[in-house]
Structures are given as C-alpha cells and as structure tokens.
mmCIF file of C-alpha atoms and ligand atoms in Angstrom:
data_model
loop_
_atom_site.group_PDB
_atom_site.id
_atom_site.type_symbol
_atom_site.label_atom_id
_atom_site.label_comp_id
_atom_site.label_asym_id
_atom_site.label_seq_id
_atom_site.Cartn_x
_atom_site.Cartn_y
_atom_site.Cartn_z
ATOM 1 C CA MET A 497 -7.012 24.604 -10.032
ATOM 2 C CA LYS A 498 -6.374 21.635 -11.757
ATOM 3 C CA THR A 499 -9.242 18.968 -12.274
ATOM 4 C CA ILE A 500 -8.889 15.394 -11.119
ATOM 5 C CA LYS A 501 -9.033 14.468 -14.737
ATOM 6 C CA GLN A 502 -5.988 16.658 -15.461
ATOM 7 C CA ASN A 503 -4.415 15.650 -12.140
ATOM 8 C CA ILE A 504 -4.455 11.575 -13.428
ATOM 9 C CA GLN A 505 -3.209 12.602 -16.830
ATOM 10 C CA ILE A 506 -0.377 14.082 -15.347
ATOM 11 C CA VAL A 507 0.486 11.192 -12.860
ATOM 12 C CA GLU A 508 -0.236 9.044 -15.766
ATOM 13 C CA GLU A 509 2.385 10.569 -17.848
ATOM 14 C CA LYS A 510 5.096 10.568 -15.179
ATOM 15 C CA ILE A 511 4.205 7.008 -14.487
ATOM 16 C CA THR A 512 4.885 5.817 -17.806
ATOM 17 C CA ALA A 513 8.224 7.788 -18.219
ATOM 18 C CA ALA A 514 9.155 6.215 -14.924
ATOM 19 C CA ALA A 515 8.660 2.927 -16.193
ATOM 20 C CA GLU A 516 10.845 3.485 -19.259
ATOM 21 C CA ARG A 517 13.454 4.902 -17.810
ATOM 22 C CA ALA A 518 13.622 1.874 -15.755
ATOM 23 C CA GLY A 519 13.047 -0.416 -18.861
ATOM 24 C CA ARG A 520 9.815 -1.546 -17.534
ATOM 25 C CA LYS A 521 6.167 -1.464 -18.662
ATOM 26 C CA ARG A 522 3.676 0.756 -17.429
ATOM 27 C CA GLU A 523 1.213 -2.169 -16.939
ATOM 28 C CA ASP A 524 3.542 -3.680 -14.397
ATOM 29 C CA VAL A 525 2.575 -0.719 -12.191
ATOM 30 C CA LEU A 526 -0.638 -0.321 -10.039
ATOM 31 C CA LEU A 527 -1.527 3.307 -9.782
ATOM 32 C CA LEU A 528 -3.385 2.989 -6.490
ATOM 33 C CA ALA A 529 -5.603 6.253 -5.780
ATOM 34 C CA VAL A 530 -5.535 7.124 -1.967
ATOM 35 C CA SER A 531 -9.030 8.606 -1.531
ATOM 36 C CA LYS A 532 -8.658 8.902 2.356
ATOM 37 C CA THR A 533 -10.562 11.860 3.637
ATOM 38 C CA LYS A 534 -12.186 12.329 0.107
ATOM 39 C CA PRO A 535 -15.904 11.897 -0.289
ATOM 40 C CA VAL A 536 -17.597 9.290 -2.366
ATOM 41 C CA GLU A 537 -18.530 11.996 -5.298
ATOM 42 C CA VAL A 538 -14.944 12.726 -5.469
ATOM 43 C CA ILE A 539 -14.033 9.510 -5.727
ATOM 44 C CA ARG A 540 -16.340 8.741 -8.323
ATOM 45 C CA GLU A 541 -14.568 11.274 -10.991
ATOM 46 C CA ALA A 542 -11.141 9.419 -10.326
ATOM 47 C CA VAL A 543 -12.935 5.740 -10.904
ATOM 48 C CA ALA A 544 -14.626 7.306 -13.813
ATOM 49 C CA CYS A 545 -11.159 7.815 -15.531
ATOM 50 C CA GLY A 546 -10.381 4.135 -14.630
ATOM 51 C CA LEU A 547 -8.597 4.236 -11.226
ATOM 52 C CA THR A 548 -10.759 1.428 -9.890
ATOM 53 C CA SER A 549 -8.058 0.748 -7.169
ATOM 54 C CA LEU A 550 -8.450 2.341 -4.255
ATOM 55 C CA GLY A 551 -6.180 3.063 -1.001
ATOM 56 C CA GLU A 552 -7.254 4.057 2.274
ATOM 57 C CA ASN A 553 -5.630 4.174 5.505
ATOM 58 C CA LYS A 554 -8.589 3.906 8.152
ATOM 59 C CA VAL A 555 -11.207 1.245 8.723
ATOM 60 C CA GLN A 556 -13.986 3.416 9.504
ATOM 61 C CA GLU A 557 -13.497 5.044 6.027
ATOM 62 C CA ILE A 558 -13.526 2.174 4.011
ATOM 63 C CA MET A 559 -16.600 1.098 6.106
ATOM 64 C CA GLU A 560 -18.626 4.363 5.261
ATOM 65 C CA LYS A 561 -17.549 4.416 1.312
ATOM 66 C CA TYR A 562 -17.716 0.510 0.650
ATOM 67 C CA GLU A 563 -21.833 0.494 -0.001
ATOM 68 C CA PRO A 564 -21.891 3.940 -2.004
ATOM 69 C CA MET A 565 -19.172 3.100 -4.021
ATOM 70 C CA GLY A 566 -20.543 -0.419 -4.876
ATOM 71 C CA ASP A 567 -18.955 -3.226 -7.076
ATOM 72 C CA GLY A 568 -16.046 -2.302 -9.670
ATOM 73 C CA VAL A 569 -13.865 -0.999 -7.210
ATOM 74 C CA HIS A 570 -11.169 -2.400 -5.379
ATOM 75 C CA TRP A 571 -10.360 -1.602 -1.624
ATOM 76 C CA HIS A 572 -6.878 -1.410 -0.076
ATOM 77 C CA LEU A 573 -6.110 -1.227 3.226
ATOM 78 C CA ILE A 574 -2.709 0.622 3.503
ATOM 79 C CA GLY A 575 -2.563 2.286 7.028
ATOM 80 C CA HIS A 576 -2.127 0.757 10.383
ATOM 81 C CA LEU A 577 -4.773 -1.874 11.224
ATOM 82 C CA GLN A 578 -5.471 -2.606 14.617
ATOM 83 C CA THR A 579 -6.601 -6.271 15.532
ATOM 84 C CA ASN A 580 -9.681 -5.638 16.740
ATOM 85 C CA LYS A 581 -10.850 -3.858 13.538
ATOM 86 C CA VAL A 582 -9.945 -6.779 10.989
ATOM 87 C CA LYS A 583 -13.206 -8.102 11.637
ATOM 88 C CA TYR A 584 -15.150 -5.240 9.772
ATOM 89 C CA ILE A 585 -12.802 -5.000 6.478
ATOM 90 C CA ILE A 586 -12.307 -8.873 5.976
ATOM 91 C CA ASP A 587 -14.533 -9.452 2.933
ATOM 92 C CA LYS A 588 -14.282 -5.757 1.736
ATOM 93 C CA VAL A 589 -10.533 -5.269 1.032
ATOM 94 C CA ASP A 590 -8.476 -6.536 -1.996
ATOM 95 C CA MET A 591 -5.226 -6.265 -0.071
ATOM 96 C CA ILE A 592 -3.999 -5.040 3.223
ATOM 97 C CA HIS A 593 -0.408 -3.794 2.855
ATOM 98 C CA SER A 594 0.293 -2.999 6.578
ATOM 99 C CA VAL A 595 1.077 -6.179 8.098
ATOM 100 C CA GLU A 596 3.650 -5.690 10.747
ATOM 101 C CA SER A 597 2.863 -8.028 13.986
ATOM 102 C CA LEU A 598 2.268 -11.799 14.255
ATOM 103 C CA ARG A 599 -0.949 -11.016 16.512
ATOM 104 C CA LEU A 600 -2.197 -9.044 13.582
ATOM 105 C CA ALA A 601 -1.579 -11.806 10.998
ATOM 106 C CA GLU A 602 -3.223 -14.456 12.977
ATOM 107 C CA GLU A 603 -5.938 -12.364 13.246
ATOM 108 C CA ILE A 604 -6.586 -12.068 9.671
ATOM 109 C CA ASN A 605 -5.962 -15.291 9.320
ATOM 110 C CA LYS A 606 -8.545 -16.375 11.323
ATOM 111 C CA ARG A 607 -11.115 -13.587 10.155
ATOM 112 C CA ALA A 608 -10.188 -15.134 6.535
ATOM 113 C CA ALA A 609 -10.986 -18.362 7.635
ATOM 114 C CA ALA A 610 -13.976 -17.695 8.796
ATOM 115 C CA LYS A 611 -15.267 -16.131 5.639
ATOM 116 C CA SER A 612 -13.437 -19.137 3.450
ATOM 117 C CA LEU A 613 -11.271 -16.500 1.729
ATOM 118 C CA VAL A 614 -7.590 -16.265 1.409
ATOM 119 C CA MET A 615 -6.412 -12.553 2.084
ATOM 120 C CA ASP A 616 -3.261 -11.239 0.102
ATOM 121 C CA VAL A 617 -0.918 -9.214 2.518
ATOM 122 C CA LEU A 618 2.161 -7.320 2.206
ATOM 123 C CA VAL A 619 4.641 -6.970 5.013
ATOM 124 C CA GLU A 620 5.096 -3.025 6.089
ATOM 125 C CA VAL A 621 8.941 -2.772 6.539
ATOM 126 C CA ASN A 622 10.225 0.382 8.052
ATOM 127 C CA MET A 623 13.074 0.658 5.884
ATOM 128 C CA ALA A 624 14.519 4.039 7.392
ATOM 129 C CA GLU A 625 14.372 2.828 10.895
ATOM 130 C CA GLU A 626 12.086 5.836 11.867
ATOM 131 C CA GLU A 627 11.135 5.879 15.546
ATOM 132 C CA SER A 628 7.532 7.161 14.521
ATOM 133 C CA LYS A 629 6.832 4.751 11.907
ATOM 134 C CA PHE A 630 5.101 1.269 11.929
ATOM 135 C CA GLY A 631 6.973 -1.761 10.129
ATOM 136 C CA ILE A 632 9.280 -4.728 10.739
ATOM 137 C CA GLN A 633 12.839 -3.772 10.627
ATOM 138 C CA PRO A 634 14.562 -4.740 7.726
ATOM 139 C CA GLU A 635 16.686 -7.311 9.363
ATOM 140 C CA ARG A 636 13.739 -8.779 11.216
ATOM 141 C CA VAL A 637 11.581 -9.900 7.927
ATOM 142 C CA GLU A 638 13.181 -12.846 7.312
ATOM 143 C CA GLU A 639 12.335 -14.030 10.840
ATOM 144 C CA PHE A 640 8.855 -12.440 10.318
ATOM 145 C CA LEU A 641 7.991 -14.126 6.965
ATOM 146 C CA ARG A 642 9.074 -17.410 8.521
ATOM 147 C CA GLN A 643 6.692 -16.800 11.315
ATOM 148 C CA ILE A 644 3.294 -15.644 9.122
ATOM 149 C CA ALA A 645 3.927 -18.442 5.879
ATOM 150 C CA PRO A 646 2.543 -20.850 7.618
ATOM 151 C CA LEU A 647 -1.006 -19.326 8.285
ATOM 152 C CA PRO A 648 -3.078 -20.908 5.265
ATOM 153 C CA HIS A 649 -5.576 -17.924 5.011
ATOM 154 C CA ILE A 650 -3.086 -15.388 4.118
ATOM 155 C CA ARG A 651 -1.077 -15.013 0.680
ATOM 156 C CA VAL A 652 2.057 -12.971 1.318
ATOM 157 C CA ARG A 653 2.507 -11.127 -1.895
ATOM 158 C CA GLY A 654 5.074 -8.489 -1.195
ATOM 159 C CA LEU A 655 6.672 -5.839 1.130
ATOM 160 C CA MET A 656 5.467 -2.075 1.508
ATOM 161 C CA THR A 657 7.024 0.847 2.971
ATOM 162 C CA VAL A 658 6.400 4.431 3.934
ATOM 163 C CA ALA A 659 9.479 6.156 2.927
ATOM 164 C CA PRO A 660 10.541 9.314 5.092
ATOM 165 C CA PHE A 661 9.092 12.528 4.120
ATOM 166 C CA VAL A 662 11.470 14.591 2.322
ATOM 167 C CA GLU A 663 11.759 17.641 0.262
ATOM 168 C CA ASN A 664 13.901 16.084 -2.585
ATOM 169 C CA PRO A 665 12.953 12.422 -3.483
ATOM 170 C CA GLU A 666 16.107 11.366 -4.744
ATOM 171 C CA GLU A 667 16.798 10.899 -0.792
ATOM 172 C CA ASN A 668 14.635 8.098 -0.723
ATOM 173 C CA ARG A 669 16.139 6.355 -3.514
ATOM 174 C CA VAL A 670 18.426 4.137 -1.481
ATOM 175 C CA TYR A 671 15.352 2.935 0.672
ATOM 176 C CA PHE A 672 13.327 1.940 -2.607
ATOM 177 C CA ARG A 673 16.671 0.145 -3.806
ATOM 178 C CA LYS A 674 16.831 -1.575 -0.399
ATOM 179 C CA MET A 675 13.183 -2.756 -0.483
ATOM 180 C CA ARG A 676 13.929 -4.504 -3.824
ATOM 181 C CA GLU A 677 16.763 -5.950 -2.656
ATOM 182 C CA LEU A 678 15.272 -7.347 0.327
ATOM 183 C CA LEU A 679 12.316 -8.962 -1.687
ATOM 184 C CA VAL A 680 14.716 -10.430 -4.128
ATOM 185 C CA ASP A 681 16.886 -11.632 -0.901
ATOM 186 C CA MET A 682 13.649 -13.076 0.936
ATOM 187 C CA ASN A 683 12.596 -15.091 -2.387
ATOM 188 C CA GLN A 684 15.823 -16.370 -2.387
ATOM 189 C CA LYS A 685 15.570 -18.025 0.887
ATOM 190 C CA LYS A 686 13.037 -20.710 -0.273
ATOM 191 C CA ILE A 687 10.754 -20.187 2.411
ATOM 192 C CA ASP A 688 7.470 -22.680 1.992
ATOM 193 C CA ASN A 689 4.756 -20.321 0.643
ATOM 194 C CA ILE A 690 6.812 -17.255 0.014
ATOM 195 C CA ASN A 691 7.380 -16.139 -3.324
ATOM 196 C CA MET A 692 6.892 -12.355 -3.467
ATOM 197 C CA ASP A 693 6.428 -9.932 -6.528
ATOM 198 C CA VAL A 694 4.771 -6.823 -5.217
ATOM 199 C CA LEU A 695 6.532 -3.883 -3.825
ATOM 200 C CA SER A 696 4.125 -1.303 -2.484
ATOM 201 C CA MET A 697 6.200 2.279 -2.497
ATOM 202 C CA GLY A 698 6.259 5.567 -3.664
ATOM 203 C CA MET A 699 3.799 8.434 -2.514
ATOM 204 C CA THR A 700 2.907 11.758 -4.229
ATOM 205 C CA GLY A 701 6.235 13.005 -3.693
ATOM 206 C CA ASP A 702 8.418 10.034 -4.529
ATOM 207 C CA TYR A 703 6.426 7.778 -6.718
ATOM 208 C CA GLU A 704 8.597 8.170 -9.713
ATOM 209 C CA VAL A 705 11.859 7.431 -7.919
ATOM 210 C CA ALA A 706 9.814 4.292 -6.607
ATOM 211 C CA ILE A 707 8.972 3.313 -9.863
ATOM 212 C CA GLU A 708 12.556 3.421 -11.097
ATOM 213 C CA GLU A 709 13.721 1.300 -8.276
ATOM 214 C CA GLY A 710 10.810 -1.240 -8.825
ATOM 215 C CA ALA A 711 7.725 -0.154 -7.243
ATOM 216 C CA THR A 712 4.963 -2.465 -8.626
ATOM 217 C CA ILE A 713 2.396 -0.306 -6.732
ATOM 218 C CA VAL A 714 2.347 3.387 -6.108
ATOM 219 C CA ARG A 715 0.231 5.078 -3.580
ATOM 220 C CA VAL A 716 -0.858 8.685 -4.748
ATOM 221 C CA GLY A 717 -3.292 10.533 -2.756
ATOM 222 C CA THR A 718 -2.304 14.126 -3.237
ATOM 223 C CA GLY A 719 -1.172 14.275 -6.810
ATOM 224 C CA ILE A 720 -4.773 12.980 -7.713
ATOM 225 C CA PHE A 721 -7.066 14.661 -5.527
ATOM 226 C CA GLY A 722 -5.324 17.467 -4.187
ATOM 227 C CA GLU A 723 -4.696 18.671 -0.511
ATOM 228 C CA ARG A 724 -6.127 17.098 2.348
ATOM 229 C CA TYR A 725 -8.074 18.806 4.719
ATOM 230 C CA TYR A 726 -8.717 17.570 8.507
ATOM 231 C CA PRO A 727 -11.370 19.531 9.609
ATOM 232 C CA ASN A 728 -11.970 18.024 13.147
ATOM 233 C CA ARG A 729 -7.826 18.798 13.861
ATOM 234 C CA GLY A 730 -7.861 22.403 13.545
HETATM 235 C C1 LIG B 1323 -1.675 9.192 2.817
HETATM 236 C C2 LIG B 1323 -1.286 7.832 2.415
HETATM 237 C C3 LIG B 1323 -0.305 7.946 1.107
HETATM 238 C C4 LIG B 1323 -0.822 8.928 -0.038
HETATM 239 O O1 LIG B 1323 -0.074 10.260 0.257
HETATM 240 P P1 LIG B 1323 0.097 11.492 -0.628
HETATM 241 O O2 LIG B 1323 1.679 12.094 -0.207
HETATM 242 O O3 LIG B 1323 -1.132 12.386 -0.458
HETATM 243 O O4 LIG B 1323 0.254 11.001 -1.951
HETATM 244 C C5 LIG B 1323 0.257 6.596 0.518
HETATM 245 N N1 LIG B 1323 0.312 5.834 1.740
HETATM 246 C C6 LIG B 1323 -0.161 5.779 2.827
HETATM 247 C C7 LIG B 1323 0.290 4.812 3.752
HETATM 248 C C8 LIG B 1323 -0.688 7.035 3.202
HETATM 249 O O5 LIG B 1323 -1.311 7.055 4.520
#
C-alpha cells in the first residue's frame, strides 16, 4: 500500500502533466484534498505535504475537525448543504461549492451578513441531468444566477459539478467541456455581480480529463487517502 505522501506525488505529477497537455499552468489548478471520513491524524499527513485546502461533504465532519486541525487549513464544503445547518459552518469555510437553491443562497447571505463576511460560493450544476444528483439544470443556470447575484453577502465565484460515475473518464469529457462553455457563456451575459473564474470539477476517477477541459479546482479523495470505509453503513 502506498503512503499518503506517495499518493500525493502521483496525483501532483498527473495534474502537472494534464495542465501541460492543455497549455495551462500547474498553479492555475487547486488540488482540494477531500478528507471526508478520514480522521485528523491522517489529514495532517496530507497537510504536511502541502495540501492545506480540505474538502468535506458533511457539516458535522467540518465541525468535528475544525478545532483539532487549527489555523493554516482552508475548509471547503462540497456536499449537499441543508439550510438549517448553514449557521454552523458560515465562519469556518472558505467556499461553499454546492449552492443549488434560492433558499440556500438566501440563508448563506443572511448568515454571512450576521458575521460581516462575504462568502465565496459556486453554483452546483447537474450537467449530466442525472435524476439522483443535486444541482441546477444547465438551462436554468442563467435564471438562477440572476436570482442570487443581488445578494450582497455572497460572491459567486464559479460553477461546480459532480460528473457521473464512469469506468472510462473520457465519457465525462463532454460534461466538463459543457461546464466550461457554460461558464464562458454566463460571463458574457454581463449579469451585475457575476464574473466567474472557478470551475470545480473532476474527482479521483476523472480529474485529469477535467483539467484538460479547464477545471480550476479538482476534488480528490480516494486518490490521496485511499478507499473510504463507512463503518455504520455495513
Ligand atoms: C467524495 C467526493 C469527492 C471525492 O471523491 P473521490 O472519488 O474519492 O476522489 C469529490 N467531490 C464530492 C462532492 C464528493 O462528495
């Protein structure tokens, strides 16, 4: 079994190579270490290797790990967020990747205002239009952006998608490409307050293809920390 350090070296090399293939710079892609289900001792190994941006999909896990991990790390909420839980993480995360309803955006805006901060958010897009997935349908993104753009305590930085689970990552290329086209398209609409430059897309199985298609944040869990175990789920 490889160590976390070795895993990170491999991922780093693949990111650099994918960026080069696309004529992009390594620095233009953030490697977000998805630490869900992993204990703080394990996460510290990744931080020691320089991965200070951490992604979690549950509010509960951020709350448990926030104090022990301390300053010097940046938390990103990447999973579905219930409105009633926004208050717990509003002053703990740097970015919320999963905004996909007006109600949620309004709650984030309200809680951010109460803490006198402006929260960076991404709009989650269900690019492959899968029934089981959260996210705004691509054709509704413009309307949604127009609804949330006026909220003064959120800053819409870009778009995020969770691509389908596939064996061959090439199958997802089309969705990553459409994400980039959507971002460009939305910026051209010249909506007040909307000037987006972040594309959060690509996971362990397909981050190289995502980078070739313009990802600026890749969310990698298994590729860094190994398989996840869910003890309570049998
Ligand atoms: C778990 C998760 C990831 C990371 O998945 P891996 O396949 O382990 O890299 C990325 N994005 C989201 C939203 C996740 O929930």
